[in-house]
Coordinates of C-alpha atoms in Angstrom, one line a residue:
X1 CA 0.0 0.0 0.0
X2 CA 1.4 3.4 -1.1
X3 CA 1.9 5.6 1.6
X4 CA -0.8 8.9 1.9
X5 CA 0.2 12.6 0.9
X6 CA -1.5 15.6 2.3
X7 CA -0.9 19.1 0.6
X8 CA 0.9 21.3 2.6
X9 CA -0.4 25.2 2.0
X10 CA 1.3 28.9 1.9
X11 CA 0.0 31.6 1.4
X12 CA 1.2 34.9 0.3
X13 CA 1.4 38.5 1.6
X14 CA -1.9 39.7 -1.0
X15 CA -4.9 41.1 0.6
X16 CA -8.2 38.5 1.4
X17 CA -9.7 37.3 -1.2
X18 CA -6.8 38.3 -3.8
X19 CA -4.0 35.7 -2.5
X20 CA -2.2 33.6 -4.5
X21 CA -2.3 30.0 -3.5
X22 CA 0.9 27.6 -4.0
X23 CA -0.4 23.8 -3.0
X24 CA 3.1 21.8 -2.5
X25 CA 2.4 17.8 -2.2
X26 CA 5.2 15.4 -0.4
X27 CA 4.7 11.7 -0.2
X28 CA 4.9 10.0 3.2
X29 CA 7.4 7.2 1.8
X30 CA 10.1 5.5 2.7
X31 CA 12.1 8.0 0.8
X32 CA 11.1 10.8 3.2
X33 CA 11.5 8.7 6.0
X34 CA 15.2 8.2 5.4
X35 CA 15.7 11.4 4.4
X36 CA 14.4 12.8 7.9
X37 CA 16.4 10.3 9.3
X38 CA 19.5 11.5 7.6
X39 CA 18.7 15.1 8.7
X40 CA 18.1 14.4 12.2
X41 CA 20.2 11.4 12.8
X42 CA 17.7 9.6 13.4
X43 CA 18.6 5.6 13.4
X44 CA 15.7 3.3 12.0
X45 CA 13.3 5.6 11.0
X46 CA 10.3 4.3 9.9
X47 CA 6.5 5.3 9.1
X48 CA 3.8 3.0 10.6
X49 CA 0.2 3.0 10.6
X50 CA 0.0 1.1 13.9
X51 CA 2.1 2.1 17.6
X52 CA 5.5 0.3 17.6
X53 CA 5.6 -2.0 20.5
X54 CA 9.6 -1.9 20.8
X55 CA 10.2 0.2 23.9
X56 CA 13.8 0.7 22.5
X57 CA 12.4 2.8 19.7
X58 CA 10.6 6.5 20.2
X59 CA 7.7 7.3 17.8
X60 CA 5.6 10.3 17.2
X61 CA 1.9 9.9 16.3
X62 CA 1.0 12.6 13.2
X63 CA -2.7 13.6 13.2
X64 CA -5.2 15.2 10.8
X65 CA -6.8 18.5 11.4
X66 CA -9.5 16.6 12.8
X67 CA -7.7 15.2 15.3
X68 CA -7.2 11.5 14.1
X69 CA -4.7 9.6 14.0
X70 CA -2.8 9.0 10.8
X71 CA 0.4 6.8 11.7
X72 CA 3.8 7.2 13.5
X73 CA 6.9 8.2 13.0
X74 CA 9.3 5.9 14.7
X75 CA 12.9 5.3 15.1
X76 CA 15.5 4.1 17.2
X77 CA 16.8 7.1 19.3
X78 CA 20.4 8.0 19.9
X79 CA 21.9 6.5 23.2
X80 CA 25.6 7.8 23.7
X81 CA 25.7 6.2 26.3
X82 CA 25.3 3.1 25.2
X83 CA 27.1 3.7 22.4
X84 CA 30.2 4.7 24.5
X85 CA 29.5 1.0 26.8
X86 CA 30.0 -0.5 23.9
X87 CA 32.8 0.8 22.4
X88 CA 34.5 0.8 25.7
X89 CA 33.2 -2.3 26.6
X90 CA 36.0 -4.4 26.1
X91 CA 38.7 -2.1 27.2
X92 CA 36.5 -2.2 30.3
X93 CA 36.5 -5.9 30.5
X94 CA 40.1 -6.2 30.0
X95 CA 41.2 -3.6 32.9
X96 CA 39.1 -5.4 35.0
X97 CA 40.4 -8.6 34.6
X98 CA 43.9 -7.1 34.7
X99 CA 43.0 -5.6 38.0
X100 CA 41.5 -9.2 39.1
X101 CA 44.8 -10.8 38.2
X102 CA 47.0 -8.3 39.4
X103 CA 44.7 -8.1 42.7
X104 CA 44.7 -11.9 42.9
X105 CA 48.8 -12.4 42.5
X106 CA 49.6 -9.6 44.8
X107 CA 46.8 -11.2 47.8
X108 CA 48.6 -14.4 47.0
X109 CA 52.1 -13.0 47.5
X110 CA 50.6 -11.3 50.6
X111 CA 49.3 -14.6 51.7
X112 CA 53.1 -16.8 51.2
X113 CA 54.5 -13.6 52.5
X114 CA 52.4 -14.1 55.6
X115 CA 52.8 -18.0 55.7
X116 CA 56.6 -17.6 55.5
X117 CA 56.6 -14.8 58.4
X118 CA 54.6 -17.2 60.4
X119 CA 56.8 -20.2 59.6
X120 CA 59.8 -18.2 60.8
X121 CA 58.1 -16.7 63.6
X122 CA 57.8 -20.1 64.6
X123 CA 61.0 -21.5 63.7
X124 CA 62.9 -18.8 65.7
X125 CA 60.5 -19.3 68.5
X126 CA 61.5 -22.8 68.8
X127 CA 64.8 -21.8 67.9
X128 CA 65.0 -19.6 71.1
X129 CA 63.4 -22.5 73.2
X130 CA 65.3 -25.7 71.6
X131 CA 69.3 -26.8 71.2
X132 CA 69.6 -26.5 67.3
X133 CA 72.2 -29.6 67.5
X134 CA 69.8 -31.6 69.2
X135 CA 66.5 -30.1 69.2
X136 CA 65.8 -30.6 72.9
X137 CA 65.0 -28.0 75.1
X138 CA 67.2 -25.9 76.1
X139 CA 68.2 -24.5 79.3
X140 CA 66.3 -21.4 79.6
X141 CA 63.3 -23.6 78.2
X142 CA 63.6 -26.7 80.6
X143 CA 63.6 -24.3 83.5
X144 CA 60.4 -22.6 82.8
X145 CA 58.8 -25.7 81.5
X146 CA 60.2 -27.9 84.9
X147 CA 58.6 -24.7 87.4
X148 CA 55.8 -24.2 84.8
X149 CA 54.8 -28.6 85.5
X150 CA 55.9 -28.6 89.2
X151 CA 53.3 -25.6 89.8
X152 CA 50.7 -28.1 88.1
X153 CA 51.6 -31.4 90.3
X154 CA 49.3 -32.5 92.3
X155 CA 50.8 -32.8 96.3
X156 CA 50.4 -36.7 95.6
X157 CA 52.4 -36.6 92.7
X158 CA 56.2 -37.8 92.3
X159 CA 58.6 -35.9 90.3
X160 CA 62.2 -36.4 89.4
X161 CA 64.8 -34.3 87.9
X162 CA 67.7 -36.2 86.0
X163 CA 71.2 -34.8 85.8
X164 CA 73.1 -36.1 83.3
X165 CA 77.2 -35.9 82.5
X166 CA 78.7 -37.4 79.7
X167 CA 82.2 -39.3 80.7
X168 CA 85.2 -39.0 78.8
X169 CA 83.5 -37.2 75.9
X170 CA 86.3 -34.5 75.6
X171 CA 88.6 -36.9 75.3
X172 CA 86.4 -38.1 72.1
X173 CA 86.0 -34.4 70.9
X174 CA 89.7 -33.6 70.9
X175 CA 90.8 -37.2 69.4
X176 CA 88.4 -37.1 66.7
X177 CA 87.1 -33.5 66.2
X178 CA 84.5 -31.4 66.7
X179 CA 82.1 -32.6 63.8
X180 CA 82.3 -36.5 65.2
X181 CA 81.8 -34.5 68.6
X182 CA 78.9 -33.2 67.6
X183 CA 77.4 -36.4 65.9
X184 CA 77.9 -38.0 69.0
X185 CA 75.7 -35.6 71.2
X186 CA 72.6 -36.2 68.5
X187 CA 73.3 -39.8 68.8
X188 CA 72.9 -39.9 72.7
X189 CA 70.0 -37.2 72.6
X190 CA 68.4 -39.6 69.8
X191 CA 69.0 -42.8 71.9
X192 CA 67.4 -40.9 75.0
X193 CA 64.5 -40.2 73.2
X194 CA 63.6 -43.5 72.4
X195 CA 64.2 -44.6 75.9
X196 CA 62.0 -41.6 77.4
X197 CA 59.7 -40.5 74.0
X198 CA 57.4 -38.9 76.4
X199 CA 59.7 -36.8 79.0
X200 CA 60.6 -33.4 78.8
X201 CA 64.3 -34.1 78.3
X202 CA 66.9 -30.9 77.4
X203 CA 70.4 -30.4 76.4
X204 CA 71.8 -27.6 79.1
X205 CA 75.7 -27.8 78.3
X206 CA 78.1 -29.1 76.1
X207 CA 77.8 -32.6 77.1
X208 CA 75.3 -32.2 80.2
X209 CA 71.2 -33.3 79.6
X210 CA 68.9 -32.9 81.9
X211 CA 65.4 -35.0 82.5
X212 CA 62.1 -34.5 84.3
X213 CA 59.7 -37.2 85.0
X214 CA 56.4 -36.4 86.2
X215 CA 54.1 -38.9 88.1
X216 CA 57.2 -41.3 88.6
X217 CA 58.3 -43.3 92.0
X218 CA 61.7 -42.8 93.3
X219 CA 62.5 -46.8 92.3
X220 CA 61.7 -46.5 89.2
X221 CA 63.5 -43.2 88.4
X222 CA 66.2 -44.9 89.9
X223 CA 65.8 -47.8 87.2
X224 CA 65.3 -45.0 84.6
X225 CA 68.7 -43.7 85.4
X226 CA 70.7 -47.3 85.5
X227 CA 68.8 -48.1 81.9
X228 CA 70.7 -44.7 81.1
X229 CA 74.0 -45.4 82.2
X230 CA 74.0 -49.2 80.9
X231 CA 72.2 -47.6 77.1
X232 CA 75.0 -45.0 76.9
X233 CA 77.7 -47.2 77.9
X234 CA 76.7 -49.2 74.4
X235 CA 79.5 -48.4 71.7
X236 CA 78.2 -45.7 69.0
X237 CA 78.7 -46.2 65.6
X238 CA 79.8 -42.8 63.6
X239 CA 81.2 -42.7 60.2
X240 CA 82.8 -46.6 60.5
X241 CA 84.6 -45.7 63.6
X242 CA 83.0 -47.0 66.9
X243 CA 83.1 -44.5 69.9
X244 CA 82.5 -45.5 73.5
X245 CA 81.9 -42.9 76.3
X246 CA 79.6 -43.4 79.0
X247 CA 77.2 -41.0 81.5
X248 CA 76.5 -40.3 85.0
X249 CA 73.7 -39.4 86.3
X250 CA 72.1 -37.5 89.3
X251 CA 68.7 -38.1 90.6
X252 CA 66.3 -36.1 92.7
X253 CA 63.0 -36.8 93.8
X254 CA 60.2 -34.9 95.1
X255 CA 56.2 -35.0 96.3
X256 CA 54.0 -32.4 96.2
X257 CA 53.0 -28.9 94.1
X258 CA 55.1 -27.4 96.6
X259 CA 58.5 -28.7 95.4
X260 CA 61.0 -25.7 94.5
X261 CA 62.2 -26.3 90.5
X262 CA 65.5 -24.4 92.0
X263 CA 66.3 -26.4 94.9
X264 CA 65.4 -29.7 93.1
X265 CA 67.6 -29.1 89.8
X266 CA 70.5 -28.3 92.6
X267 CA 69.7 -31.2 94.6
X268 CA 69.8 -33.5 91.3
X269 CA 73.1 -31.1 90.4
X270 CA 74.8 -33.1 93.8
X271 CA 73.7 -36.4 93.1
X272 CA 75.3 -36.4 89.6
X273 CA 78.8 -35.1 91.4
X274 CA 78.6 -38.3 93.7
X275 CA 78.3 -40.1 90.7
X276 CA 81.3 -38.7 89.2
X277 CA 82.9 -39.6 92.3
X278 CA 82.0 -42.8 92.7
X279 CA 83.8 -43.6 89.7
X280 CA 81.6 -42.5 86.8
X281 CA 79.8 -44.5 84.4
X282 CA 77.1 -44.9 87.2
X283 CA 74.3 -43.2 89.2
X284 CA 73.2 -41.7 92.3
X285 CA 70.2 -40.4 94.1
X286 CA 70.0 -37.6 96.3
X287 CA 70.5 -37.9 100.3
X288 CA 70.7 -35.5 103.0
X289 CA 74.2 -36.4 103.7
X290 CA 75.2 -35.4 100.2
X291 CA 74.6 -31.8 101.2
X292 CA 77.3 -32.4 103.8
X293 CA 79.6 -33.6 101.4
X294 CA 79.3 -30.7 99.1
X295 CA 80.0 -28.3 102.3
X296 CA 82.9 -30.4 102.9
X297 CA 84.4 -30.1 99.4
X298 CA 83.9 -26.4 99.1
X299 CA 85.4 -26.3 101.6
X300 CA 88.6 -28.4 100.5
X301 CA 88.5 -26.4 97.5
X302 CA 89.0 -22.8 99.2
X303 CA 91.4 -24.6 101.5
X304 CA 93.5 -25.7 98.7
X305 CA 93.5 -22.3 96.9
X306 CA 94.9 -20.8 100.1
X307 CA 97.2 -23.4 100.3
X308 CA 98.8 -22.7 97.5
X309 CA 98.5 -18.9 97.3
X310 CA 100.6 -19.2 100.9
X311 CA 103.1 -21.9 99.4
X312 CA 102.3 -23.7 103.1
X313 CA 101.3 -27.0 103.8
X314 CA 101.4 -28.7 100.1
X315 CA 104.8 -31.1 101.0
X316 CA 107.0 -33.4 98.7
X317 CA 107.6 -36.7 99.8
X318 CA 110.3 -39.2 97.8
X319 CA 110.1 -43.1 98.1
X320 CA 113.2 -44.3 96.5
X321 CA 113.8 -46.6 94.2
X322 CA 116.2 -49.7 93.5
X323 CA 117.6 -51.8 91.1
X324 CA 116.2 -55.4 91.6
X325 CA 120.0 -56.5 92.0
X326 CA 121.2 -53.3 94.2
X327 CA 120.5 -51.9 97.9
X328 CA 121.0 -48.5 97.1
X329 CA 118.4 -46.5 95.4
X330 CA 118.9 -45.6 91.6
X331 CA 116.6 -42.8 91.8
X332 CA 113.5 -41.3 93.2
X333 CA 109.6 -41.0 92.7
X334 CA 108.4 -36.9 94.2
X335 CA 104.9 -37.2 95.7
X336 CA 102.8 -34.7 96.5
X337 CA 101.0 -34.4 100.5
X338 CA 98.8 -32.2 101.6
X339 CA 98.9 -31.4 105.6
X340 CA 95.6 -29.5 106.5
X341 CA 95.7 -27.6 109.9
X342 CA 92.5 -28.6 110.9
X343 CA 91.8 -32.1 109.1
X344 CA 95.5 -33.7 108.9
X345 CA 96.5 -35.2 105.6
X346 CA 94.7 -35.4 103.2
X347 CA 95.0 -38.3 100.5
X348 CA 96.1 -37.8 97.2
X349 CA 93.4 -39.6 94.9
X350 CA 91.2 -36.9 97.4
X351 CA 92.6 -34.0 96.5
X352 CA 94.7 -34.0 93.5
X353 CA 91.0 -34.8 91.3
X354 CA 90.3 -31.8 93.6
X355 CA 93.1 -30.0 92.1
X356 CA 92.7 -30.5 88.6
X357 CA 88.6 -29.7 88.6
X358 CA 89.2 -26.5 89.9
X359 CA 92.1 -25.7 88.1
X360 CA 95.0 -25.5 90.2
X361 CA 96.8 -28.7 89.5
X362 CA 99.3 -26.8 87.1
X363 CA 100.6 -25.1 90.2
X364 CA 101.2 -28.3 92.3
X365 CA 103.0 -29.7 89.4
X366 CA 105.1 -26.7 89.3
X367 CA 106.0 -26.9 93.1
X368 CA 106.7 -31.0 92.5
X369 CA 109.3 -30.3 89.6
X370 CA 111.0 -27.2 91.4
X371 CA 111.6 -29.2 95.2
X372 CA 112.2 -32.7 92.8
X373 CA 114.9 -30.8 90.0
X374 CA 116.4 -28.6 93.4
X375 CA 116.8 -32.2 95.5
X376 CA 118.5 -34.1 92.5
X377 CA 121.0 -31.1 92.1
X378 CA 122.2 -32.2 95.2
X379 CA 122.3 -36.0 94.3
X380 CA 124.3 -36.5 90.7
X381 CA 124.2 -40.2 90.6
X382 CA 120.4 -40.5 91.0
X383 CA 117.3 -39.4 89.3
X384 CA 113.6 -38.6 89.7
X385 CA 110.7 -39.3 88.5
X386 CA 107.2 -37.1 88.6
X387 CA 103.9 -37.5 88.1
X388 CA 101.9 -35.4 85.5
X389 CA 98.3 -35.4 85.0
X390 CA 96.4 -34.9 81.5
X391 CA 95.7 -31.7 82.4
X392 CA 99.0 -30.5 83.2
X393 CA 100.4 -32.4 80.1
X394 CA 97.9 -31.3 77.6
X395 CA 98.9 -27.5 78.6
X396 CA 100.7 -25.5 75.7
X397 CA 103.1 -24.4 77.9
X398 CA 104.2 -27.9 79.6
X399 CA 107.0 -28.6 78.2
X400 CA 108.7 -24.9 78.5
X401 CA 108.2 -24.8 82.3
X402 CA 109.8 -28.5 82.6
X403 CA 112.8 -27.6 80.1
X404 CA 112.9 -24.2 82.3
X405 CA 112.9 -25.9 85.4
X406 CA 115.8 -28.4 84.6
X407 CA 118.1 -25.2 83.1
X408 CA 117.4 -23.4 86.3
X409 CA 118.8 -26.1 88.2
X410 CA 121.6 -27.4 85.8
X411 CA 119.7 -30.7 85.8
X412 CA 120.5 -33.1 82.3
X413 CA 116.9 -34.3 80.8
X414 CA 117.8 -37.8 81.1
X415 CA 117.9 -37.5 84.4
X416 CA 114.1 -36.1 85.0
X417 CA 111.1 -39.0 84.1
X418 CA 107.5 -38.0 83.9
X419 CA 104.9 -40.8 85.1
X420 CA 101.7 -40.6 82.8
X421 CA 98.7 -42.4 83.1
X422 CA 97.9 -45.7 81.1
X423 CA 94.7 -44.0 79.5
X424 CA 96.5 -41.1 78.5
X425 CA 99.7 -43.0 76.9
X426 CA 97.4 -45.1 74.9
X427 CA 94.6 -42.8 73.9
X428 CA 95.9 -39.4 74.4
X429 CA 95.1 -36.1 73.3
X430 CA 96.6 -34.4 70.1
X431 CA 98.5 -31.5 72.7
X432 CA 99.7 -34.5 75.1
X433 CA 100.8 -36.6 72.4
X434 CA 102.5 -33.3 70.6
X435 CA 104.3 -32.3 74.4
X436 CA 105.6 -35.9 74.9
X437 CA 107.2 -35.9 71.5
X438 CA 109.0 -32.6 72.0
X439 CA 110.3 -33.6 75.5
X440 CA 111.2 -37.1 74.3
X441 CA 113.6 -35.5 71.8
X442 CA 114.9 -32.8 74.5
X443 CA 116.0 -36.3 76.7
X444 CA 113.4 -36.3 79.3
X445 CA 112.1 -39.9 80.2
X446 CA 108.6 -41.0 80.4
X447 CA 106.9 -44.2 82.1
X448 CA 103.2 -45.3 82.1
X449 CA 102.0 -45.5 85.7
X450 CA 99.8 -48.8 87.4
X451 CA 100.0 -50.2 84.0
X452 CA 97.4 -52.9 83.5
X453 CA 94.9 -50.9 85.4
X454 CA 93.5 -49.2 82.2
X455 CA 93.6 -51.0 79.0
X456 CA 95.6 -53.8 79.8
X457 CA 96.0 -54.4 76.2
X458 CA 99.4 -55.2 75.2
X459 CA 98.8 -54.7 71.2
X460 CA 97.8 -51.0 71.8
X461 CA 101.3 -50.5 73.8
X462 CA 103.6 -51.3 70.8
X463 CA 103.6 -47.5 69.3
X464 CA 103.3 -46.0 72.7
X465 CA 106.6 -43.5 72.9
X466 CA 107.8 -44.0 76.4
X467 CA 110.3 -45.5 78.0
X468 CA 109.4 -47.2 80.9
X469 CA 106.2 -49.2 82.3
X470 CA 105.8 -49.3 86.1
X471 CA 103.6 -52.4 87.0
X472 CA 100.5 -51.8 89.1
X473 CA 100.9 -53.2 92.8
X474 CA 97.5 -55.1 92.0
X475 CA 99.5 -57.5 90.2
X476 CA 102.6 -58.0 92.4
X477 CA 100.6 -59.5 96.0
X478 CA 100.2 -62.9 94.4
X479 CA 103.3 -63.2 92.5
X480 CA 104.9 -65.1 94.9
X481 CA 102.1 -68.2 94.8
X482 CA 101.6 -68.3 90.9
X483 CA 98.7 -66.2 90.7
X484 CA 99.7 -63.2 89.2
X485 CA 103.4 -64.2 88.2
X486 CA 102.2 -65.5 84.7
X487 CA 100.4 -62.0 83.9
X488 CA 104.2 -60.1 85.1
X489 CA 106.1 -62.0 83.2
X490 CA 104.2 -61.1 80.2
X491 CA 104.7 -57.6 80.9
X492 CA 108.4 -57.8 81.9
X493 CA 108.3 -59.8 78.4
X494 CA 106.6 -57.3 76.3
X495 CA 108.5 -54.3 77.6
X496 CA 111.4 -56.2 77.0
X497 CA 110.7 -56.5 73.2
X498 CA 109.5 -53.0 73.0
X499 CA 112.7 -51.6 74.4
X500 CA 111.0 -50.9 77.6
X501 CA 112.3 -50.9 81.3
X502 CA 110.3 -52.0 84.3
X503 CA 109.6 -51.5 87.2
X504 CA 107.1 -53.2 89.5
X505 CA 105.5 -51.2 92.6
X506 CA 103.7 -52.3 95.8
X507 CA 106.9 -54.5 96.7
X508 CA 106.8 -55.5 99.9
X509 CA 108.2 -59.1 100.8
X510 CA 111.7 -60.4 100.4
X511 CA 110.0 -63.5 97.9
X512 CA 108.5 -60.7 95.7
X513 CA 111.6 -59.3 95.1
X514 CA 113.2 -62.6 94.5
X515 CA 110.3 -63.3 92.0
X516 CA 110.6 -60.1 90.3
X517 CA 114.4 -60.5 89.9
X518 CA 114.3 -63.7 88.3
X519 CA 111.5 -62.4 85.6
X520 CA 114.2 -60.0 84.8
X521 CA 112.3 -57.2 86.5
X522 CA 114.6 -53.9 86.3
X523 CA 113.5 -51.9 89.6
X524 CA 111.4 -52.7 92.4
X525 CA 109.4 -50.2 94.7
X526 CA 107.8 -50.5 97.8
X527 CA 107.2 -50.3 101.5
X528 CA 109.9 -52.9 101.7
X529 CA 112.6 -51.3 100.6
X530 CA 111.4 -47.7 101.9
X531 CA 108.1 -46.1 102.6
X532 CA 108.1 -42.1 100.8
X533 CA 109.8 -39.8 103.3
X534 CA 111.1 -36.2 103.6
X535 CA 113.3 -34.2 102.1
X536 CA 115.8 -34.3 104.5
X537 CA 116.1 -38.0 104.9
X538 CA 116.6 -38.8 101.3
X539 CA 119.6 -36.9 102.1
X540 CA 120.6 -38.6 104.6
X541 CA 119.9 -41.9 103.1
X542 CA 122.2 -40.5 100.4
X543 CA 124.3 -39.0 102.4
X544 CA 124.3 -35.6 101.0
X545 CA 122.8 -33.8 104.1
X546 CA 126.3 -31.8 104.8
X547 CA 126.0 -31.2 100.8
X548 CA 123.1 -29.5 101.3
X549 CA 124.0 -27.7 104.2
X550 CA 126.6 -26.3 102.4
X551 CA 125.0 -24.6 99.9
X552 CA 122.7 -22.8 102.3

């Protein structure tokens, strides 16, 4: 159907009636349509009889001069804004999802940023509360944890503290380094773990653990500590090489909420030096009397400072010593004596381990050699013998104060002979071994004291650099029935293939000395022959008391 024209009408300026009449026609078609729509940038424009139901699109009804209703103009309006969403839209989208990823990668940094501060919050935490070699607790850690669990006990409950001391594990440390040192302590923490997995047990020193069981009776503590000692005892294996040490420990037990963490850790602290004193390699649980003890050696130990600081009442005694063919001593041991004011003599194996704990046994070795080296200047034809102590030996300075000494007095360095211990001979440290060598080549003598007390191995002596093995009195009191003499002939044997003189001590009947003499033992000492005396009768048993005399 063709669309409907209606004339559009002007009129001109002329008077009424007169006017000139110009009738122009336009055609409602789709022609016009576009062309309005061109004009007014309209988009869609269309003519329609009927009301566009589209809601997206505007329309305009046209009317007659009647008033009805011819048809609609319609078209789609203009919508910048839309126009703009859509041309933007995926620039939009874009920056968004750039935000969301940028967003997401930065909150997930954030978040391993966070996890790792936590982690290392809590790593130095236990860090700060944990040995790093062992991860046990440490000591700071034990001692809140131990007053923290005390506070919490019940006053039916029985608690125990373990002290425990590793034996001879510097001697492991300086023979085969720090590293195998160090394996060693995770070893025994890992092996007391598995014997207490449930304990709070903490590494306080170098080579010192400590243990607290809770709910515990004193019997079985004490059980706890020998399955300790006996599991520690065990060989460890590291890198091939097999290391044995061994522990003592300290037990103290206490009831109640009440008990003091202080006073029980120090109570435990006594017990374990008992142990040590018993020998080592063992136990002991806290008594009464223990607390005596300790008074008494603190007391020993400020006694023997003064001592010392005075130069009074530390004495040298000599026992001589003969040739197992001869009456007349060939030469001399110095022993130390300590004469308290108050509480007489006092033995050496007392205070000489006294001495070398506290750390004054470098000054009775010094007085030893300066009274031995100023007594054998009187007496050419003799020499002397003293005893030196790991401690002294292992000293970097050892060998310059005995090669001092000996210049000071004009004594040769054959003539001095240092007694060592078996232990020390055989498995001795790196400075001991380095000291011994440098006075062996200066001409100063050594000799293994009470040998066959320690190792008793004879296959470990062959590359020991001395000169001289005394035989321990142990193995001279049956000599004379068979028991023993099968054991010292051995010896006597294997020193004699090694280059080694002898010299058996503890002689005191005429048949040992017989015995000895025929086994082709070189010296003999012993209450027999003399007991150790002063000064001033080895003089006269010499007779060089007017030489002496002299002199002054």
């Amino acid at each position: 159907m063709s669309n409907p024209s209606f004339p559009i009408q002007e009129r001109s300026s002329s008077g009424r009636g007169e006017e000139n009449l110009h009738v122009a026609v336009r055609f409602l078609d789709g022609e016009f349509s576009d062309d309005i729509g061109t004009e007014y940038q309209f988009a869609e424009t269309i003519f329609t009889q009927r009301m566009h139901q589209d809601k997206r699109h505007s329309q305009v009804a046209l009317t007659s001069r009647s008033g009805d209703v011819i048809g609609y103009f319609s078209w789609h309006p203009f919508e910048p804004g839309t126009s703009v969403l859509h041309a933007t839209l995926p620039v939009v989208g874009l920056s968004v999802l750039a935000i969301f990823l940028a967003t997401s990668l930065a909150g997930h940094a954030i978040w391993r940023r966070l996890v790792k501060l936590n982690f290392n919050r809590q790593e130095l935490q236990h860090l700060a509360l944990h040995d790093p070699l062992t991860g046990l607790a440490n000591r700071a850690h034990f001692k809140s944890e131990l007053t923290a669990r005390l506070q919490r006990a019940s006053p039916e409950d029985v608690c125990s503290v373990l002290f425990i001391d590793l034996d001879r594990f510097k001697a492991v440390n300086d023979t085969h380094g720090h590293p195998t040192g160090d394996k060693l302590i995770s070893l025994v923490a890992k092996r007391m773990r598995e014997i207490l997995p449930t304990a709070l047990i903490g590494r306080i020193g170098g080579d010192e653990f400590t243990v607290f069981l809770e709910k515990i009776e004193a019997e079985e503590a004490a059980v706890i500590a020998n399955r300790i000692v006996m599991c520690l005892h065990e060989p460890f294996e590291i890198e091939g090489v097999y290391v044995s040490i061994g522990a003592s420990v300290g037990v103290a037990t206490a009831t109640g909420a009440d008990t003091d963490a202080i006073e029980l850790t120090r109570q435990a602290d006594i017990a374990l030096y008992h142990a040590k004193a018993a020998g080592r390699n063992a136990y002991a649980l806290f008594g009464e009397h223990m607390d005596e003890l300790l008074r008494m050696r603190r007391r020993l130990e400020h006694d023997l400072r003064e001592a010392l600081s005075t130069g009074t009442q530390i004495e040298i005694a000599y026992q001589p010593v003969y040739s197992s063919d001869s009456s007349i001593p060939c030469s001399l041991e110095a022993l130390s004596r300590w004469r308290h004011p108050e509480l007489g003599s006092i033995a050496p194996d007392v205070f000489i381990p006294l001495a070398e704990e506290i750390g004054v046994i470098h000054k009775i070795g010094a007085l030893v050699l300066e009274d031995a080296c100023s007594l054998i200047s009187l007496l050419p034809s003799v020499s002397v013998a003293v005893n030196a102590s790991a401690v002294e030996l292992s000293a970097p300075g050892y060998p310059l104060r005995v090669l001092s000494t000996l210049a000071k007095w004009g004594i040769d360095a054959s003539r001095l002979e240092i007694e060592i211990t078996e232990s020390l001979a055989i498995n001795g440290q790196e400075e001991a071994e380095c000291n011994i060598i440098m006075l062996r080549k200066a001409g100063v003598k050594f000799a293994i004291d009470d040998f066959g007390t320690g190792y008793s191995s004879f296959s470990r002596v062959q590359n020991v650099t001395v000169d001289r093995l005394k035989i321990d009195k142990s193995f001279i009191g049956g000599i004379r029935e068979g028991r023993n003499s099968a054991i010292v002939e051995a010896i006597i044997n294997m020193a004699r293939a090694q280059g080694l003189r002898t010299t058996a001590e503890g002689v005191e009947t005429n048949e040992q000395t017989a015995a000895l003499k025929s086994l082709g033992c070189n010296n003999i000492q012993g209450f027999l022959m003399s007991r150790p005396i002063a000064r001033g009768e080895i003089l006269a048993l010499l007779g060089a008391r007017e030489l002496e005399s002299d002199l002054l």
